Amino acid sequence: MPHVEIIRVLLVEDNPADIRRLREYFSKVADVLFLIHDAVSIESAIQLVTDKFFDVILLDLTLPDSFGIETLRRMHNHAPDIPIIVLTGIADDTMALAAMRHGAQDYLIKGQLDINLLSRAIRYTIERKRAEAEIKKLAYYDALTGLPNRVLFSDRLKQAIVMAERDKKGLALLYLDLDRFKYINDTLGHAYGDRLLKISANRIQGCLRGSDTVARIGGDEFVVILPLLSGTEDVPKVAYKILETLRKPVQFENHTIYTSASIGIALYPKNGSTVDELLKNADISMYQAKETGRNNYQFFSEEMNEQALARQVIESSMRHAITQNEFFLVYQPLFDIASRTIIGFEALIRWRHPQHGDMLPPQFINVAEETGMIIPIGEWVLRTACRQARQWNQCRSDGLRISVNISACQFKHDSFIGIVQSALEESDLPAGCLELELSESTIMEQGDRNLLILTKLKEMGVSVAIDDFGTGYSFLSCLKHFPIDRVKIDGSFVQDITPGEDNEAIAEAIIVMAHSLKLNVVAEGVEHEKQYSFLHSRKCDELQGFLMSRPLPPEDILPLLLSYASPARQPD
């Protein structure tokens, strides 16, 4: 049996003769079944499109209750998604152009109609409208999740602001970012990442009312508009509901994925009266949520705005800091714990900012990592430290060690091994005098790739230390599979060493476990003799801290080397 296409037509026409003639035309088309509904006025037509679905509307512009372009305007306003063909008895090019500008898909003269022309016009009109709808979908909706994209979100937020102003109510904008999404993408691949995004989009939608809007505006970034609020007491409930929903594990074949989200909240009109203001402030508070541990929500505050403005100043001036020679290094000595002799130095970066003075790493390193500036900055630190260590080693025959902190961004960069080799060659520093310090999380992520890189470093003769040990994964049993030389006990465990307390037990356990894996142990942040005595009695290998020396500029290092040349020499 041949396939018969069904087309639902709304015929808006008040002339009985024209209605009969058009129905006769439709009945003679062999491969299409036209289901026709008549309306003799614009009001009855509007009622029909409200109650029923139509594929196309044939519209006479002259009706008992409406005339001319106003007829088309009213019909289009009530049925913007249904293609409209204007029917008229007058051949008027000006009227035809006006009709097309006001939403008509075609303009047909009744006296020139025949079966083929009418059938072809209807089919082309429907296809053209479908194509327009598809283009609109691509322009306004996210292809992966089907959610509104940034363009449509901005339009929806503008409308919500207008309605909130009109009704004297508020609205809330939630800016949501999935935690550790990049890690999931990097370890499992983008296919799994895309699946997680679609599941997350559905979960967020399930937490909202029909009047709310959720949009995807970036890689793993979503925004939620909560309109028509008479108070803000429900906003935390919605945010908490979203957080709890996204915390549920996702099962992909043999992989169980755990994720969470950080949410920033801006309120209209308290935190902004425009799309840009609300979006900016919600974004700022989202980053605050990340900095406070992730998997939480934060409301925007003026203090956050001040911090964001300060961050912008740091970011803009950082781009010129290397060429302007504003960065400099200080060096904190590393001591053998038994003899109290200097065995090396840790290079520590500082920034002599033209407006803010000397800045410590916590004031700018996060910005450097987020902007990618940590790559050139880290390379500068490595090259500078290697050159400086070579100068000192010309004065010592035992080979002082220079330790350089390496960020996760640097370590993951494709050119990392090449940069290390280049720094050693240009400085003529023996590879055995260089130690790279990495965090636990940096080493444990992408284990296979990292094992390859660490093995290459080992083959070069470069040693590797785990910095701030005890604050990350702390899986020594896993770390035994990596070519690691040292672990550095985080200073937080050293500072509060008190007999019988937890920190003492943790520090002792790290030393025992590390030694069992033939790893040396360095204690950071040693400031008092009681800490030194405890670490010495537990056979910790090395230490650094204010008890022995503060970080020093290069010009003060040579006198210090001379003063600690003899094992019998004790610090002042």
Coordinates of C-alpha atoms in Angstrom, one line a residue:
M1 CA 0.0 0.0 0.0
P2 CA 1.6 3.3 -1.0
H3 CA 2.5 5.8 1.7
V4 CA 0.1 8.7 2.0
E5 CA 1.4 11.9 3.6
I6 CA -1.0 13.6 6.0
I7 CA -1.0 17.4 6.2
R8 CA -3.2 19.3 8.7
V9 CA -4.4 22.6 7.3
L10 CA -6.1 25.5 9.0
L11 CA -8.0 27.4 6.3
V12 CA -8.9 30.9 7.6
E13 CA -11.3 32.3 5.0
D14 CA -14.8 33.9 5.2
N15 CA -15.8 33.5 1.5
P16 CA -17.8 30.3 1.0
A17 CA -16.9 30.1 -2.7
D18 CA -13.2 30.3 -2.0
I19 CA -13.6 27.6 0.7
R20 CA -15.3 25.2 -1.7
R21 CA -12.8 25.8 -4.5
L22 CA -9.8 25.2 -2.1
R23 CA -11.3 22.1 -0.7
E24 CA -11.9 20.8 -4.2
Y25 CA -8.2 21.4 -5.0
F26 CA -7.1 19.5 -1.9
S27 CA -9.3 16.5 -2.7
K28 CA -7.6 16.0 -6.0
V29 CA -4.0 15.6 -4.7
A30 CA -3.3 11.9 -4.9
D31 CA -0.4 11.3 -2.6
V32 CA -1.4 13.7 0.2
L33 CA -4.4 13.5 2.6
F34 CA -5.2 17.1 3.6
L35 CA -7.1 17.3 6.9
I36 CA -8.8 20.7 6.8
H37 CA -10.3 22.9 9.5
D38 CA -12.2 26.1 8.6
A39 CA -12.2 29.4 10.4
V40 CA -14.2 32.4 9.2
S41 CA -12.7 34.9 11.6
I42 CA -9.3 35.6 13.3
E43 CA -10.8 34.9 16.7
S44 CA -12.1 31.5 15.8
A45 CA -8.7 30.8 14.1
I46 CA -6.8 31.7 17.2
Q47 CA -9.0 29.4 19.3
L48 CA -8.4 26.5 16.9
V49 CA -4.5 26.9 17.0
T50 CA -4.8 27.0 20.8
D51 CA -6.7 23.7 20.9
K52 CA -5.3 21.7 17.9
F53 CA -2.1 21.0 16.0
F54 CA -1.7 22.2 12.4
D55 CA 1.1 21.8 9.8
V56 CA 0.2 25.0 7.9
I57 CA -2.2 27.9 8.0
L58 CA -3.8 29.4 4.8
L59 CA -4.8 32.9 5.8
D60 CA -7.0 35.4 4.0
L61 CA -6.0 38.9 5.2
T62 CA -9.6 40.3 4.9
L63 CA -11.8 38.9 7.6
P64 CA -14.9 40.2 9.4
D65 CA -12.9 41.0 12.6
S66 CA -9.5 41.9 11.1
F67 CA -8.0 43.4 8.0
G68 CA -4.6 43.5 6.2
I69 CA -1.2 43.0 7.9
E70 CA -2.9 43.3 11.3
T71 CA -4.6 39.9 10.5
L72 CA -1.2 38.3 9.8
R73 CA 0.4 39.9 12.9
R74 CA -2.3 38.5 15.2
M75 CA -2.2 35.1 13.7
H76 CA 1.6 34.9 13.8
N77 CA 1.7 36.1 17.4
H78 CA -0.5 33.2 18.5
A79 CA 1.1 30.6 16.2
P80 CA 4.7 31.6 15.7
D81 CA 5.8 28.0 15.0
I82 CA 3.2 27.2 12.3
P83 CA 4.0 28.3 8.7
I84 CA 1.6 30.8 7.3
I85 CA 0.6 31.2 3.6
V86 CA -1.2 34.4 2.8
L87 CA -4.2 34.1 0.4
T88 CA -5.3 37.3 -1.3
G89 CA -7.4 38.3 -4.3
I90 CA -5.1 41.3 -5.0
A91 CA -1.6 41.1 -6.7
D92 CA 0.2 43.8 -4.7
D93 CA 4.0 43.5 -4.5
T94 CA 4.2 46.0 -1.6
M95 CA 1.6 44.0 0.4
A96 CA 3.5 40.7 -0.4
L97 CA 6.8 42.1 0.9
A98 CA 5.1 43.4 4.0
A99 CA 3.5 40.0 4.6
M100 CA 6.9 38.2 4.3
R101 CA 8.5 40.7 6.7
H102 CA 5.7 40.0 9.3
G103 CA 6.1 36.2 9.3
A104 CA 4.4 34.8 6.2
Q105 CA 6.2 32.0 4.4
D106 CA 4.5 32.6 1.0
Y107 CA 2.0 34.9 -0.7
L108 CA -0.5 33.4 -3.2
I109 CA -3.0 35.1 -5.5
K110 CA -6.4 33.3 -5.4
G111 CA -7.2 33.9 -9.1
Q112 CA -3.8 32.3 -10.1
L113 CA -4.1 29.1 -8.1
D114 CA -4.2 25.6 -9.4
I115 CA -3.8 22.1 -7.8
N116 CA -0.1 21.8 -8.5
L117 CA 0.8 25.4 -7.4
L118 CA -1.2 25.1 -4.1
S119 CA 0.2 21.6 -3.2
R120 CA 3.8 22.6 -4.1
A121 CA 3.5 25.9 -2.1
I122 CA 2.2 24.1 1.0
R123 CA 5.0 21.4 0.9
Y124 CA 7.8 23.9 0.3
T125 CA 6.4 26.1 3.1
I126 CA 6.3 23.3 5.6
E127 CA 9.9 22.2 4.7
R128 CA 11.2 25.7 4.8
K129 CA 9.6 26.2 8.3
R130 CA 11.1 22.9 9.5
A131 CA 14.5 24.0 8.2
E132 CA 14.2 27.3 10.0
A133 CA 13.2 25.5 13.2
E134 CA 16.3 23.3 12.9
I135 CA 18.5 26.3 12.3
K136 CA 16.9 28.0 15.3
K137 CA 17.5 24.9 17.4
L138 CA 21.2 24.9 16.4
A139 CA 21.5 28.6 17.1
Y140 CA 19.7 28.6 20.5
Y141 CA 20.1 25.1 22.0
D142 CA 23.1 23.1 23.1
A143 CA 23.7 20.2 20.7
L144 CA 24.8 17.8 23.4
T145 CA 22.3 18.2 26.2
G146 CA 19.4 19.9 24.3
L147 CA 19.4 22.7 26.9
P148 CA 19.2 26.4 26.0
N149 CA 22.7 27.7 25.1
R150 CA 24.2 31.0 26.2
V151 CA 22.3 33.0 23.6
L152 CA 18.9 31.8 24.6
F153 CA 19.8 31.9 28.3
S154 CA 20.7 35.6 28.0
D155 CA 17.3 36.2 26.3
R156 CA 15.4 34.2 29.0
L157 CA 17.3 36.1 31.8
K158 CA 16.4 39.4 30.2
Q159 CA 12.7 38.4 30.2
A160 CA 12.9 37.2 33.8
I161 CA 14.4 40.5 34.9
V162 CA 11.6 42.5 33.1
M163 CA 9.0 40.3 34.8
A164 CA 10.6 40.6 38.2
E165 CA 10.7 44.4 37.8
R166 CA 7.1 44.5 36.7
D167 CA 5.8 42.3 39.5
K168 CA 8.2 43.8 42.1
K169 CA 9.7 40.4 42.9
G170 CA 13.2 39.0 42.8
L171 CA 15.0 36.2 41.0
A172 CA 18.0 34.1 41.6
L173 CA 20.8 33.1 39.2
L174 CA 22.7 29.9 40.0
Y175 CA 26.0 29.4 38.3
L176 CA 27.0 25.7 38.5
D177 CA 30.3 24.0 37.6
L178 CA 31.0 20.3 37.9
D179 CA 33.9 19.5 40.1
R180 CA 36.9 17.6 38.7
F181 CA 35.2 17.2 35.3
K182 CA 38.5 17.8 33.5
Y183 CA 40.0 14.9 35.4
I184 CA 37.2 12.6 34.2
N185 CA 37.6 13.8 30.6
D186 CA 41.4 13.2 30.8
T187 CA 41.3 9.8 32.4
L188 CA 38.2 8.2 30.8
G189 CA 37.9 10.2 27.6
H190 CA 35.5 12.7 26.1
A191 CA 32.8 10.1 25.3
Y192 CA 32.3 9.4 29.0
G193 CA 32.6 13.1 29.8
D194 CA 29.8 13.8 27.3
R195 CA 27.6 11.1 28.8
L196 CA 28.2 12.6 32.3
L197 CA 27.2 16.1 31.0
K198 CA 23.9 14.7 29.6
I199 CA 23.1 12.9 32.8
S200 CA 24.0 16.0 34.9
A201 CA 21.7 18.1 32.7
N202 CA 18.8 15.8 33.2
R203 CA 19.4 15.6 36.9
I204 CA 19.5 19.4 37.3
Q205 CA 16.2 19.7 35.3
G206 CA 14.6 17.2 37.6
C207 CA 15.2 19.5 40.6
L208 CA 13.4 22.5 39.0
R209 CA 10.0 23.9 38.5
G210 CA 8.4 24.3 35.1
S211 CA 8.9 28.1 35.2
D212 CA 12.6 27.7 35.9
T213 CA 15.3 27.7 33.2
V214 CA 18.5 25.6 33.1
A215 CA 21.1 26.3 30.3
R216 CA 24.5 25.0 29.4
I217 CA 26.8 27.9 28.7
G218 CA 30.2 26.2 28.7
G219 CA 32.1 22.9 28.8
D220 CA 30.9 21.8 32.3
E221 CA 29.1 25.0 33.3
F222 CA 25.3 25.3 33.8
V223 CA 23.2 28.2 34.9
V224 CA 19.7 28.1 36.5
I225 CA 17.2 31.0 36.5
L226 CA 14.8 30.9 39.4
P227 CA 12.2 33.6 38.6
L228 CA 9.3 35.3 40.5
L229 CA 10.7 35.0 44.0
S230 CA 8.9 36.7 46.8
G231 CA 11.7 35.7 49.2
T232 CA 15.1 34.0 49.1
E233 CA 14.4 31.2 51.6
D234 CA 13.8 28.6 48.8
V235 CA 17.0 29.3 47.0
P236 CA 19.3 27.3 49.3
K237 CA 16.8 24.4 49.2
V238 CA 17.0 24.3 45.4
A239 CA 20.8 24.6 45.5
Y240 CA 21.1 21.8 48.1
K241 CA 18.8 19.6 46.1
I242 CA 20.9 20.0 43.0
L243 CA 24.1 19.3 45.0
E244 CA 22.6 16.1 46.5
T245 CA 21.4 14.9 43.1
L246 CA 24.7 15.5 41.4
R247 CA 26.6 13.7 44.1
K248 CA 24.9 10.4 43.3
P249 CA 27.4 8.1 41.6
V250 CA 27.1 7.4 37.8
Q251 CA 27.8 3.9 36.6
F252 CA 29.3 3.5 33.1
E253 CA 30.1 -0.1 32.2
N254 CA 33.0 -0.9 34.5
H255 CA 33.4 2.6 35.8
T256 CA 31.7 4.2 38.8
I257 CA 32.1 8.0 38.5
Y258 CA 31.7 10.2 41.6
T259 CA 31.3 13.9 41.0
S260 CA 29.9 16.9 42.7
A261 CA 29.3 20.6 41.9
S262 CA 30.1 24.1 43.1
I263 CA 27.3 26.6 42.9
G264 CA 27.5 30.4 43.0
I265 CA 24.3 32.4 43.6
A266 CA 23.5 36.0 42.6
L267 CA 20.2 37.7 43.5
Y268 CA 18.2 40.3 41.5
P269 CA 18.2 43.2 42.3
K270 CA 20.5 42.9 45.2
N271 CA 23.6 41.6 43.3
G272 CA 22.9 43.2 39.9
S273 CA 20.1 44.4 37.6
T274 CA 21.5 43.3 34.2
V275 CA 22.4 40.0 32.6
D276 CA 26.1 40.8 32.7
E277 CA 26.1 41.9 36.3
L278 CA 24.2 38.8 37.6
L279 CA 26.3 36.4 35.5
K280 CA 29.6 37.9 36.6
N281 CA 28.6 37.9 40.3
A282 CA 27.2 34.4 40.2
D283 CA 30.5 33.3 38.5
I284 CA 32.5 35.0 41.2
S285 CA 30.6 33.3 44.0
M286 CA 30.9 29.9 42.2
Y287 CA 34.7 30.2 42.3
Q288 CA 34.4 31.1 46.0
A289 CA 32.5 27.8 46.4
K290 CA 35.3 25.9 44.8
E291 CA 37.9 27.6 47.0
T292 CA 35.9 26.6 50.1
G293 CA 36.2 22.9 49.3
R294 CA 33.8 22.3 46.4
N295 CA 30.4 20.5 46.7
N296 CA 28.8 23.6 48.2
Y297 CA 27.0 26.8 47.3
Q298 CA 27.9 30.4 48.1
F299 CA 25.9 33.6 47.9
F300 CA 27.6 36.6 46.3
S301 CA 29.0 39.3 48.5
E302 CA 30.7 42.6 47.9
E303 CA 33.8 41.2 49.5
M304 CA 33.9 38.6 46.7
N305 CA 33.6 41.3 44.2
E306 CA 36.6 43.2 45.7
Q307 CA 38.6 39.9 45.6
A308 CA 37.6 39.4 41.9
L309 CA 38.7 42.9 41.0
A310 CA 42.0 42.4 42.8
R311 CA 42.4 39.1 40.9
Q312 CA 41.9 40.9 37.6
V313 CA 44.6 43.4 38.5
I314 CA 47.0 40.5 39.3
E315 CA 46.1 38.7 36.1
S316 CA 46.6 41.7 33.8
S317 CA 49.9 42.7 35.4
M318 CA 51.2 39.1 35.6
R319 CA 51.5 38.9 31.8
H320 CA 54.3 41.4 31.8
A321 CA 56.0 40.4 35.0
I322 CA 58.6 38.1 33.4
T323 CA 59.7 40.6 30.8
Q324 CA 59.8 43.3 33.4
N325 CA 62.0 41.2 35.7
E326 CA 59.5 41.5 38.5
F327 CA 59.8 37.8 39.6
F328 CA 62.7 36.8 41.8
L329 CA 63.8 33.7 43.8
V330 CA 64.7 33.2 47.4
Y331 CA 66.2 29.9 48.6
Q332 CA 65.4 28.0 51.8
P333 CA 68.2 25.7 52.9
L334 CA 67.7 22.0 53.4
F335 CA 69.6 20.4 56.3
D336 CA 70.8 17.0 57.1
I337 CA 69.0 16.3 60.4
A338 CA 71.8 14.4 62.0
S339 CA 74.7 16.7 61.2
R340 CA 72.7 20.0 60.7
T341 CA 74.8 20.7 57.6
I342 CA 73.3 22.2 54.5
I343 CA 72.7 19.7 51.7
G344 CA 70.6 21.8 49.4
F345 CA 68.1 24.5 48.8
E346 CA 64.5 24.9 47.8
A347 CA 63.8 27.6 45.3
L348 CA 60.8 29.8 46.2
I349 CA 59.3 32.4 43.9
R350 CA 58.4 35.9 44.9
W351 CA 56.9 38.8 42.9
R352 CA 58.0 42.4 43.4
H353 CA 54.7 43.9 42.2
P354 CA 54.9 47.6 41.2
Q355 CA 51.8 48.4 43.2
H356 CA 51.5 45.7 45.8
G357 CA 55.1 45.3 46.8
D358 CA 56.6 41.8 47.4
M359 CA 54.0 39.1 47.0
L360 CA 54.2 35.5 48.3
P361 CA 53.0 32.6 46.1
P362 CA 49.5 32.2 47.7
Q363 CA 48.7 35.7 46.4
F364 CA 49.3 34.9 42.8
I365 CA 50.0 31.2 42.0
N366 CA 46.3 30.2 41.7
V367 CA 45.8 32.9 39.1
A368 CA 48.9 31.8 37.2
E369 CA 47.6 28.2 37.1
E370 CA 44.0 29.2 36.1
T371 CA 45.3 31.5 33.2
G372 CA 48.1 29.1 32.0
M373 CA 50.7 31.6 32.9
I374 CA 52.2 29.0 35.3
I375 CA 53.9 27.4 32.2
P376 CA 56.2 30.3 31.3
I377 CA 56.6 31.3 35.0
G378 CA 57.5 27.7 36.0
E379 CA 60.0 27.4 33.2
W380 CA 61.7 30.7 34.3
V381 CA 61.9 29.4 37.9
L382 CA 63.5 26.1 36.7
R383 CA 66.1 27.7 34.5
T384 CA 67.0 30.4 37.1
A385 CA 67.3 27.9 39.9
C386 CA 69.5 25.6 37.9
R387 CA 71.9 28.4 36.9
Q388 CA 72.1 29.6 40.5
A389 CA 72.7 26.0 41.8
R390 CA 75.5 25.6 39.3
Q391 CA 77.3 28.7 40.7
W392 CA 77.0 27.4 44.3
N393 CA 78.2 23.9 43.4
Q394 CA 81.4 25.4 42.0
C395 CA 82.2 26.3 45.6
R396 CA 81.2 22.8 47.0
S397 CA 82.5 19.5 46.0
D398 CA 79.7 17.4 47.5
G399 CA 77.0 18.6 45.1
L400 CA 74.3 20.8 46.6
R401 CA 70.7 19.8 45.7
I402 CA 68.3 22.4 44.3
S403 CA 64.6 21.6 44.7
V404 CA 62.0 23.2 42.4
N405 CA 58.3 23.0 42.8
I406 CA 56.5 21.8 39.7
S407 CA 52.7 22.5 39.2
A408 CA 50.3 20.0 37.8
C409 CA 50.0 22.2 34.6
Q410 CA 53.7 22.1 34.0
F411 CA 54.0 18.4 34.6
K412 CA 51.1 17.6 32.2
H413 CA 52.6 19.8 29.4
D414 CA 53.9 17.9 26.4
S415 CA 57.2 19.8 26.5
F416 CA 58.0 19.2 30.2
I417 CA 60.8 16.7 29.8
G418 CA 62.4 18.8 27.0
I419 CA 62.3 21.9 29.3
V420 CA 64.0 20.0 32.1
Q421 CA 66.7 18.7 29.8
S422 CA 67.2 22.2 28.3
A423 CA 67.5 23.8 31.8
L424 CA 70.2 21.3 32.8
E425 CA 72.2 21.6 29.6
E426 CA 72.2 25.4 29.5
S427 CA 73.2 25.7 33.2
D428 CA 75.7 22.8 33.0
L429 CA 74.1 21.5 36.3
P430 CA 74.5 17.8 36.9
A431 CA 71.1 16.1 36.8
G432 CA 71.8 14.5 40.2
C433 CA 71.7 18.0 41.8
L434 CA 68.2 18.7 40.6
E435 CA 65.1 17.6 42.5
L436 CA 61.5 18.3 41.3
E437 CA 58.8 18.5 43.9
L438 CA 55.3 17.4 42.9
S439 CA 52.0 17.1 44.8
E440 CA 50.5 13.7 45.5
S441 CA 47.4 14.4 43.4
T442 CA 49.6 15.4 40.4
I443 CA 51.4 12.1 40.6
M444 CA 48.4 9.9 41.2
E445 CA 46.3 11.3 38.3
Q446 CA 46.9 9.8 34.9
G447 CA 49.0 7.1 36.5
D448 CA 50.3 5.4 33.4
R449 CA 51.4 8.6 31.7
N450 CA 53.0 9.9 34.9
L451 CA 54.9 6.7 35.5
L452 CA 56.4 7.1 32.0
I453 CA 57.5 10.7 32.7
L454 CA 58.9 9.9 36.1
T455 CA 60.8 7.0 34.7
K456 CA 62.4 9.3 32.1
L457 CA 63.4 11.8 34.8
K458 CA 64.9 8.9 36.8
E459 CA 66.9 7.8 33.7
M460 CA 68.2 11.4 33.4
G461 CA 69.3 11.3 37.0
V462 CA 66.8 13.8 38.3
S463 CA 65.3 13.0 41.7
V464 CA 61.6 13.5 42.6
A465 CA 60.0 14.4 45.9
I466 CA 56.4 14.4 47.0
D467 CA 55.6 17.8 48.5
D468 CA 53.1 18.4 51.4
F469 CA 52.8 14.7 52.0
G470 CA 49.8 13.8 54.2
T471 CA 47.4 16.3 52.7
G472 CA 46.4 14.5 49.5
Y473 CA 46.0 10.8 48.6
S474 CA 48.6 9.6 51.1
F475 CA 48.7 6.1 49.5
L476 CA 52.3 5.1 50.1
S477 CA 51.4 1.5 49.0
C478 CA 50.4 3.0 45.6
L479 CA 53.4 5.4 45.4
K480 CA 55.8 2.5 45.7
H481 CA 55.1 1.8 42.0
F482 CA 56.5 5.2 41.1
P483 CA 60.2 6.1 41.0
I484 CA 60.1 8.6 44.0
D485 CA 63.1 9.5 46.0
R486 CA 61.6 11.6 48.9
V487 CA 58.5 12.6 50.7
K488 CA 58.1 15.9 52.5
I489 CA 56.0 15.8 55.6
D490 CA 53.6 18.7 55.4
G491 CA 54.4 21.5 57.8
S492 CA 50.9 21.4 59.3
F493 CA 51.8 18.0 60.9
V494 CA 55.2 19.3 62.1
Q495 CA 54.0 22.6 63.6
D496 CA 51.7 21.0 66.2
I497 CA 53.9 18.1 67.3
T498 CA 53.1 17.5 70.9
P499 CA 53.8 14.2 72.8
G500 CA 50.7 11.9 72.6
E501 CA 48.9 14.0 70.0
D502 CA 47.7 12.9 66.6
N503 CA 50.2 15.0 64.6
E504 CA 53.0 13.3 66.3
A505 CA 51.6 9.9 65.5
I506 CA 51.0 10.9 61.9
A507 CA 54.5 12.2 61.4
E508 CA 56.0 9.1 63.0
A509 CA 53.9 6.8 60.8
I510 CA 54.9 8.6 57.6
I511 CA 58.6 8.3 58.5
V512 CA 58.3 4.6 59.3
M513 CA 56.3 3.8 56.1
A514 CA 58.5 5.9 53.9
H515 CA 61.7 4.2 55.2
S516 CA 60.1 0.8 54.7
L517 CA 59.8 1.8 51.0
K518 CA 63.4 3.1 51.0
L519 CA 62.3 6.7 50.6
N520 CA 64.0 9.6 52.4
V521 CA 61.9 11.9 54.5
V522 CA 62.1 15.7 54.7
A523 CA 60.2 17.6 57.4
E524 CA 58.9 21.0 56.4
G525 CA 58.2 24.0 58.7
V526 CA 60.5 23.1 61.6
E527 CA 60.6 26.1 63.9
H528 CA 61.3 24.8 67.5
E529 CA 63.9 22.6 69.1
K530 CA 61.2 20.2 70.4
Q531 CA 60.2 19.5 66.9
Y532 CA 63.8 19.0 65.9
S533 CA 64.3 16.6 68.8
F534 CA 61.3 14.5 68.0
L535 CA 62.2 14.3 64.3
H536 CA 65.8 13.5 65.1
S537 CA 64.7 10.7 67.5
R538 CA 62.5 9.2 64.9
K539 CA 65.3 9.2 62.3
C540 CA 63.8 11.7 59.9
D541 CA 66.5 12.4 57.3
E542 CA 66.2 16.1 56.4
L543 CA 64.5 19.2 57.6
Q544 CA 63.9 22.8 56.6
G545 CA 62.3 25.6 58.5
F546 CA 62.8 28.8 60.4
L547 CA 64.7 27.0 63.2
M548 CA 67.7 26.7 60.8
S549 CA 67.1 29.4 58.3
R550 CA 64.5 31.5 56.6
P551 CA 64.4 31.8 52.8
L552 CA 67.3 33.9 51.7
P553 CA 68.2 36.0 48.6
P554 CA 71.0 34.5 46.5
E555 CA 73.6 37.0 47.8
D556 CA 73.2 35.8 51.4
I557 CA 73.6 32.1 50.6
L558 CA 77.4 32.0 50.2
P559 CA 78.1 33.3 53.8
L560 CA 75.5 30.8 55.1
L561 CA 77.3 27.9 53.2
L562 CA 80.6 28.9 54.9
S563 CA 79.0 29.1 58.3
Y564 CA 77.5 25.6 58.0
A565 CA 80.6 24.1 56.3
S566 CA 81.5 22.1 59.4
P567 CA 79.1 19.5 60.9
A568 CA 80.0 20.7 64.3
R569 CA 78.6 24.2 63.6
Q570 CA 75.2 24.8 65.2
P571 CA 72.8 27.6 64.2
D572 CA 72.5 30.7 66.2

